Amino acid sequence: MSKPISRFPVPEIAALPEDIRTRILTVQEKSGFVPNVFLVLARRPDEFRAFFAYHDALMGKPGNLTKAEREMIVVATSNANQCQYCVIAHGAILRIRAKNPQIADQVAVNYRKADITPRQRAMLDFAMKVALEAHTVGDTDIAALSDHGFSEEDVWDIAAIAAFFAMSNRLANVSNMRPNDEFYLLGRVEQQA
Amino acid sequence: MSKPISRFPVPEIAALPEDIRTRILTVQEKSGFVPNVFLVLARRPDEFRAFFAYHDALMGKPGNLTKAEREMIVVATSNANQCQYCVIAHGAILRIRAKNPQIADQVAVNYRKADITPRQRAMLDFAMKVALEAHTVGDTDIAALSDHGFSEEDVWDIAAIAAFFAMSNRLANVSNMRPNDEFYLLGRVEQQA
Amino acid sequence: MSKPISRFPVPEIAALPEDIRTRILTVQEKSGFVPNVFLVLARRPDEFRAFFAYHDALMGKPGNLTKAEREMIVVATSNANQCQYCVIAHGAILRIRAKNPQIADQVAVNYRKADITPRQRAMLDFAMKVALEAHTVGDTDIAALSDHGFSEEDVWDIAAIAAFFAMSNRLANVSNMRPNDEFYLLGRVEQQA
Amino acid sequence: MSKPISRFPVPEIAALPEDIRTRILTVQEKSGFVPNVFLVLARRPDEFRAFFAYHDALMGKPGNLTKAEREMIVVATSNANQCQYCVIAHGAILRIRAKNPQIADQVAVNYRKADITPRQRAMLDFAMKVALEAHTVGDTDIAALSDHGFSEEDVWDIAAIAAFFAMSNRLANVSNMRPNDEFYLLGRVEQQA
Amino acid sequence: MSKPISRFPVPEIAALPEDIRTRILTVQEKSGFVPNVFLVLARRPDEFRAFFAYHDALMGKPGNLTKAEREMIVVATSNANQCQYCVIAHGAILRIRAKNPQIADQVAVNYRKADITPRQRAMLDFAMKVALEAHTVGDTDIAALSDHGFSEEDVWDIAAIAAFFAMSNRLANVSNMRPNDEFYLLGRVEQQA
Amino acid sequence: MSKPISRFPVPEIAALPEDIRTRILTVQEKSGFVPNVFLVLARRPDEFRAFFAYHDALMGKPGNLTKAEREMIVVATSNANQCQYCVIAHGAILRIRAKNPQIADQVAVNYRKADITPRQRAMLDFAMKVALEAHTVGDTDIAALSDHGFSEEDVWDIAAIAAFFAMSNRLANVSNMRPNDEFYLLGRVEQQA
C-alpha cells in the first residue's frame, strides 16, 4: 500500500477538478477501490478527460464484440508490450466479463493456446498485427476477419482498441503505473463470480 | 482528389454532429483545407471528440517543449512506425513551426543526422524508446533527460506525445488514411522564396 | 478436464514403467494432482527421466539462489518465450515459494517493474539475456552479477535454469501442453485469507 | 552551407584526378550543383570510380524497369535503412523521373500505401525482402515477380539495385553524408516539372 | 591446447565420480579425444548425467530420422543461436554421419541453399521455427511435416532435438565452451582422399 | 560439379568480353579453379567490372588492416547475413591469409569467442554494427575504434568492406550462388600436415 503507484507526483483526490473527482468517486463506489490509472493520470486533467472519454467510447459502447472480447484484445496486446498494469488490471476485468477465471492468464501468455473460438483467434491475430506491425496491415487481413463474420465496424473496433492500448501501455510503462492489489484476485475465486 | 482517403466510409460534413462540423469548418477556414484525419475519424463522433481533445492537450498547450519540438517527436516516431499520413501531415506542420524547410525530412529518415541540438537529440532518443520499447524505460532514461534540462513535466510530455502517436499511427495505417495533397509542399516553398 | 493436454498421445499412468509411475504418483500425493508436464512427457520414458533429473538438479538443489529466485527466472523467461504452461505452472510455484501472491504476475509481464531487490533485478537481467541472446553474453555481464554478490556457482545456476527452460518452453509450445486448472489459483488465496 | 557534409575529410575538386574531376564538373553543369556523394567518395579515387560505374550500370542502362521504378527501389529500401542522404537525394530524382511530386514521400514512408501499380507493389515487396532478409529469398519470390510480368533480367535488376543501395546506405550512414540543400525541393513545385 | 575451454573451473578427470569418468574415458577411447563438452559439464555431476542421458535419448535412439538428419537440426539451429562449440563439434559429426564433407558448412550458414532433399528442407524449416519462435508453432506446421511423410513421432523428435540444443547452445555460449581442435578437420579429409 | 551455380544463366567463358575473360583465366591460373562469383556475375559485364574493381580496391590495397583482418570482416558479416557463398569462399581465403585453419569457422559462428585480439574484436564489433544497424553508428563508435589505434582511414576501410559485402551477400543469396567444392578444404589441411 505504501509502494509508489507512479514515478510522477500523484494529486490528492480532494484537490482535483469537480468532474474528475466525481468520476473517481463513482468508480470507487462501484468497484470498492480506485484503480491507479485514474490517480496516475489525474495530474493532467485535460489528458485524463480525453483518455477516459476515448476508453469509454471503445470499451463500453454497443457493438458486435462482447465486452469480454474487447478485454481479450487489451490483455493479449498489453502482454506483448510488457505492460504490467494493463495485463493485471484488464486481466481482472476479462475474468469477470467472461465469467472465466482462466482466460486472462491464457490470453496474456499465448493467445494461440487459449480456450477461445476460431473467430476470437482471428480477432486476436489481427489485434496483435495492429499492435506490432500495423504498417503491414492490408486487404487480406480485413478479408480474413470478414471470413469470420466480422463487419467493417468490428474491424474498426478491434483496431481502435489495439491502438488505444498501444498508447495506454506506453503511458503505464513510462510512469511505472502500479496495479492495485485488488486486481490480482478479482474474478479468480468462485465467490467473486 | 478522387483517391479514397480511408478504407472505411467517410461521412458527409453536412451530416455530422454540430460540434464536429464546427471544428472541421474552423480548421478548414484556418488551413484552407480539411486535413483528412478529421474526415476519416468523424464517422465515430465520440472517438473523434476524444482523439482531438487528447491531441490538443498534448500538442497545443503551454510547456517547455516548443511546438516544433513536439512535432519532431511525431515525425520521428511516425516514420519508425511507417505511418504515411502522420509523417507527411506532421512533417508539414514541423516545417512551419520550425520555420525550417529541411528539418522534417531529416528527422523522419534518421533524426541522429538531423540539424537539431543535443537536447533535442536526447528528447528524440527517449521518444523513440517510448515508441519502440517502452517496457525497458527506466530511471537512467529519465536521468539522461534531466541532464539536458528536461523537467518532470517535460518527460511526461515527450512520453505522452510518443504514446499518443503510437495510437494515431496505428489508426492511420489500418484505415489507409491518405495525406492531403496540400501537405506535401507546405512549409517548403515560402522559406525558399 | 476433457480438454486435451497435449497434441501428442498421452499414456495411461498404469501402463508406464515402474519408476515413472512411482514418480508421478508421488507428485500426485504431495500436490493433490498430477501436473500435466509429467503426463505429456511420459510417452518417452528416457526423455522423461532425463528431463526431471535435470529439472531436479537445477531447481531443487542447495545453493545461494533461493527456490523462489529460481522460479522467478523460470517465470520471466517463460513469458518472454510465450510459454503458457510454464508461466502458469511455475507462476503458482513462485507464489508459494515466495509466499507472495503478486510476485508471479509482476515478474511474468515485466520484471523491471516487479517488487524485487536490485540483486534479483540483476539476476533476471542476466537470465533474460541468456534466454534471448546468449551469444552476446560476455565478461561484463558476469562482472555485473559479481557486483551484486553472485558467485561463479550462482552464475552457472542462473544460466543453466534459463537454458533448461529455453528447452522446456519449446517442448511445451510445440506439444500444446495445457496447464492444469489447479495452478491458476495456487498461492493466490491462502495468503489473502 | 557551412555544415560538414562528411565525418571524413573532403578533398578539393581541383586536387582530384582528372577523370574524377571531369565527372564531377559534368554533373555540376547538368544539375546546377554537385551532389555531396561525389565529394564524399572522391577521397578514395578507385572506390569512387567503381561506385559510380556500378551505379550507372544499374540505374542508367536500358531495361524493362523505368528509371522511376529504379528510383522507387532506392527510396523504399533506403528509408528502411534510415539513410537520410539516399532518401532525400533519390527522392528528388524519383519525383523528377516520375513527374510526380508526391510519390517519393509516399514510397519512402510506406510503399504499401503509395500510388503505385500492383506490379510496382510486387517489385517493392521483393526489393524490401532483398534489403532486409535476402537469405530467405527463394523460388516463390521469383514466381511472384514472374506473375507480374517481370523477366529474369528484371529480377536481377531489382535485386542488384536493392543490393547496391544496401552498400550505399551503409556508406552514407557511417560517413554522415549530408544531403545537399537543393534536393529537398527538386521536383516538388510545378516550375520544376 | 593451452587455451581455456570454459570460463568456469574444469575438474580433473581423475577426480570425477566413477560413472562420469567411465563415460569420458569410453568416449576418449572411441574418438581419440575428449570433446570439451564432457569436461566443461563434468563439474556438475547430476547435470552432466541428465544432459547426456537426454542427449543420447534424442540423438542415438532408433527412429525415422537418420543420424545425419538429427545432426542437421543441431547444426542449423546452433548457427542461428551463434553457438561456436555446437556448430563446429556437431558439424564434424554431421560430415561423418552423412559421409559428406560439405553438408555441415552449407547447413550452418543457410540451410535453404544446402544440398538436401525437400523433406529435409521441411524438417529444418520446422526445427528453425522451434528454435526461434516456438510460440507460433501450430497445426499448419505439423501438417506441412505430415505432407513430407513425417510421423507424429518424427515431429516430436525434430522438436525435441531443436529444444535440447536451444538449451545446449545457451550453456555453451555462457560458459565460453571451446571446440576441440580435432573437430575442425573431422570428416573433411577422409572423404576427399 | 553438375549442380547449378546460379539461378540465372551462366555465360560460356569463351563468349565473354576480352577483359573479363582475361581476368577469369588469370584467376584460374593462380587459384587452380574459377571461383563461381566470377562466372555468376559475368553475364553483366559492366556490373562485373565495377564489382571486381570495387572488391580489389577494398580487399587488396595497402593499409593498416592486414589482409586477414579484411577477410575476418567479410566472414563475420556474411554469416550474419546467412550468405553461404561468402562464408565458405572467404572463409577459405581467411584461413590462408591468417595461416590459421580454425579462425574462419570461429569468426563465422561467433566472433566474440574467436581467437582474435581485442583490437580485432573492436574491429568486428564495428563491422557488425555497419552490417546490421548502420543508421545508429555515431561518434562513440568511432571513438571506440580510435581507442584501439584505428585511424580515420582504417574506419573507412572497415565500414566500406562491411558495406560492400552487404551488397555482395544479397547478390549471392538472390542468385543462389554456389560455393566451389575447392573452397571447403582450402587452408585446412596444409597447416595440419
mmCIF file with all atom_site columns, N, CA and C in Angstrom, chain E residues 96-115:
data_model
loop_
_atom_site.group_PDB
_atom_site.id
_atom_site.type_symbol
_atom_site.label_atom_id
_atom_site.label_alt_id
_atom_site.label_comp_id
_atom_site.label_asym_id
_atom_site.label_entity_id
_atom_site.label_seq_id
_atom_site.pdbx_PDB_ins_code
_atom_site.Cartn_x
_atom_site.Cartn_y
_atom_site.Cartn_z
_atom_site.occupancy
_atom_site.B_iso_or_equiv
_atom_site.pdbx_formal_charge
_atom_site.auth_seq_id
_atom_site.auth_comp_id
_atom_site.auth_asym_id
_atom_site.auth_atom_id
_atom_site.pdbx_PDB_model_num
ATOM 1  N N  . ILE E 1 96  ? 30.579 -36.699 -40.821 1.00 0.00 ? 96  ILE E N  1
ATOM 2  C CA . ILE E 1 96  ? 30.861 -38.134 -40.718 1.00 0.00 ? 96  ILE E CA 1
ATOM 3  C C  . ILE E 1 96  ? 29.602 -38.966 -40.943 1.00 0.00 ? 96  ILE E C  1
ATOM 4  N N  . ARG E 1 97  ? 28.531 -38.566 -40.263 1.00 0.00 ? 97  ARG E N  1
ATOM 5  C CA . ARG E 1 97  ? 27.276 -39.329 -40.380 1.00 0.00 ? 97  ARG E CA 1
ATOM 6  C C  . ARG E 1 97  ? 26.753 -39.303 -41.816 1.00 0.00 ? 97  ARG E C  1
ATOM 7  N N  . ALA E 1 98  ? 26.863 -38.133 -42.460 1.00 0.00 ? 98  ALA E N  1
ATOM 8  C CA . ALA E 1 98  ? 26.330 -38.007 -43.829 1.00 0.00 ? 98  ALA E CA 1
ATOM 9  C C  . ALA E 1 98  ? 27.344 -38.440 -44.874 1.00 0.00 ? 98  ALA E C  1
ATOM 10 N N  . LYS E 1 99  ? 28.546 -38.739 -44.423 1.00 0.00 ? 99  LYS E N  1
ATOM 11 C CA . LYS E 1 99  ? 29.636 -39.041 -45.365 1.00 0.00 ? 99  LYS E CA 1
ATOM 12 C C  . LYS E 1 99  ? 29.693 -37.972 -46.458 1.00 0.00 ? 99  LYS E C  1
ATOM 13 N N  . ASN E 1 100 ? 29.620 -36.731 -46.045 1.00 0.00 ? 100 ASN E N  1
ATOM 14 C CA . ASN E 1 100 ? 29.565 -35.607 -46.977 1.00 0.00 ? 100 ASN E CA 1
ATOM 15 C C  . ASN E 1 100 ? 30.369 -34.464 -46.370 1.00 0.00 ? 100 ASN E C  1
ATOM 16 N N  . PRO E 1 101 ? 31.503 -34.123 -46.959 1.00 0.00 ? 101 PRO E N  1
ATOM 17 C CA . PRO E 1 101 ? 32.386 -33.126 -46.342 1.00 0.00 ? 101 PRO E CA 1
ATOM 18 C C  . PRO E 1 101 ? 31.881 -31.688 -46.473 1.00 0.00 ? 101 PRO E C  1
ATOM 19 N N  . GLN E 1 102 ? 30.827 -31.471 -47.265 1.00 0.00 ? 102 GLN E N  1
ATOM 20 C CA . GLN E 1 102 ? 30.358 -30.101 -47.493 1.00 0.00 ? 102 GLN E CA 1
ATOM 21 C C  . GLN E 1 102 ? 29.083 -29.759 -46.728 1.00 0.00 ? 102 GLN E C  1
ATOM 22 N N  . ILE E 1 103 ? 28.361 -30.793 -46.347 1.00 0.00 ? 103 ILE E N  1
ATOM 23 C CA . ILE E 1 103 ? 26.997 -30.565 -45.875 1.00 0.00 ? 103 ILE E CA 1
ATOM 24 C C  . ILE E 1 103 ? 26.924 -29.677 -44.622 1.00 0.00 ? 103 ILE E C  1
ATOM 25 N N  . ALA E 1 104 ? 27.887 -29.826 -43.733 1.00 0.00 ? 104 ALA E N  1
ATOM 26 C CA . ALA E 1 104 ? 27.792 -29.095 -42.471 1.00 0.00 ? 104 ALA E CA 1
ATOM 27 C C  . ALA E 1 104 ? 27.929 -27.594 -42.693 1.00 0.00 ? 104 ALA E C  1
ATOM 28 N N  . ASP E 1 105 ? 28.904 -27.180 -43.495 1.00 0.00 ? 105 ASP E N  1
ATOM 29 C CA . ASP E 1 105 ? 29.074 -25.745 -43.744 1.00 0.00 ? 105 ASP E CA 1
ATOM 30 C C  . ASP E 1 105 ? 27.858 -25.181 -44.475 1.00 0.00 ? 105 ASP E C  1
ATOM 31 N N  . GLN E 1 106 ? 27.324 -25.958 -45.387 1.00 0.00 ? 106 GLN E N  1
ATOM 32 C CA . GLN E 1 106 ? 26.140 -25.494 -46.122 1.00 0.00 ? 106 GLN E CA 1
ATOM 33 C C  . GLN E 1 106 ? 24.942 -25.293 -45.199 1.00 0.00 ? 106 GLN E C  1
ATOM 34 N N  . VAL E 1 107 ? 24.693 -26.302 -44.378 1.00 0.00 ? 107 VAL E N  1
ATOM 35 C CA . VAL E 1 107 ? 23.530 -26.249 -43.485 1.00 0.00 ? 107 VAL E CA 1
ATOM 36 C C  . VAL E 1 107 ? 23.704 -25.164 -42.426 1.00 0.00 ? 107 VAL E C  1
ATOM 37 N N  . ALA E 1 108 ? 24.907 -24.990 -41.957 1.00 0.00 ? 108 ALA E N  1
ATOM 38 C CA . ALA E 1 108 ? 25.131 -23.997 -40.907 1.00 0.00 ? 108 ALA E CA 1
ATOM 39 C C  . ALA E 1 108 ? 24.810 -22.591 -41.399 1.00 0.00 ? 108 ALA E C  1
ATOM 40 N N  . VAL E 1 109 ? 25.348 -22.225 -42.544 1.00 0.00 ? 109 VAL E N  1
ATOM 41 C CA . VAL E 1 109 ? 25.225 -20.838 -42.989 1.00 0.00 ? 109 VAL E CA 1
ATOM 42 C C  . VAL E 1 109 ? 23.826 -20.522 -43.515 1.00 0.00 ? 109 VAL E C  1
ATOM 43 N N  . ASN E 1 110 ? 23.306 -21.354 -44.362 1.00 0.00 ? 110 ASN E N  1
ATOM 44 C CA . ASN E 1 110 ? 21.954 -21.137 -44.894 1.00 0.00 ? 110 ASN E CA 1
ATOM 45 C C  . ASN E 1 110 ? 21.428 -22.451 -45.447 1.00 0.00 ? 110 ASN E C  1
ATOM 46 N N  . TYR E 1 111 ? 20.658 -23.145 -44.597 1.00 0.00 ? 111 TYR E N  1
ATOM 47 C CA . TYR E 1 111 ? 20.184 -24.481 -44.977 1.00 0.00 ? 111 TYR E CA 1
ATOM 48 C C  . TYR E 1 111 ? 19.282 -24.429 -46.205 1.00 0.00 ? 111 TYR E C  1
ATOM 49 N N  . ARG E 1 112 ? 18.728 -23.247 -46.492 1.00 0.00 ? 112 ARG E N  1
ATOM 50 C CA . ARG E 1 112 ? 17.846 -23.139 -47.673 1.00 0.00 ? 112 ARG E CA 1
ATOM 51 C C  . ARG E 1 112 ? 18.617 -23.348 -48.977 1.00 0.00 ? 112 ARG E C  1
ATOM 52 N N  . LYS E 1 113 ? 19.935 -23.193 -48.926 1.00 0.00 ? 113 LYS E N  1
ATOM 53 C CA . LYS E 1 113 ? 20.768 -23.367 -50.112 1.00 0.00 ? 113 LYS E CA 1
ATOM 54 C C  . LYS E 1 113 ? 21.570 -24.666 -50.045 1.00 0.00 ? 113 LYS E C  1
ATOM 55 N N  . ALA E 1 114 ? 21.309 -25.528 -49.076 1.00 0.00 ? 114 ALA E N  1
ATOM 56 C CA . ALA E 1 114 ? 22.129 -26.722 -48.899 1.00 0.00 ? 114 ALA E CA 1
ATOM 57 C C  . ALA E 1 114 ? 21.681 -27.847 -49.834 1.00 0.00 ? 114 ALA E C  1
ATOM 58 N N  . ASP E 1 115 ? 22.573 -28.794 -50.035 1.00 0.00 ? 115 ASP E N  1
ATOM 59 C CA . ASP E 1 115 ? 22.266 -29.969 -50.866 1.00 0.00 ? 115 ASP E CA 1
ATOM 60 C C  . ASP E 1 115 ? 21.455 -30.972 -50.052 1.00 0.00 ? 115 ASP E C  1
#
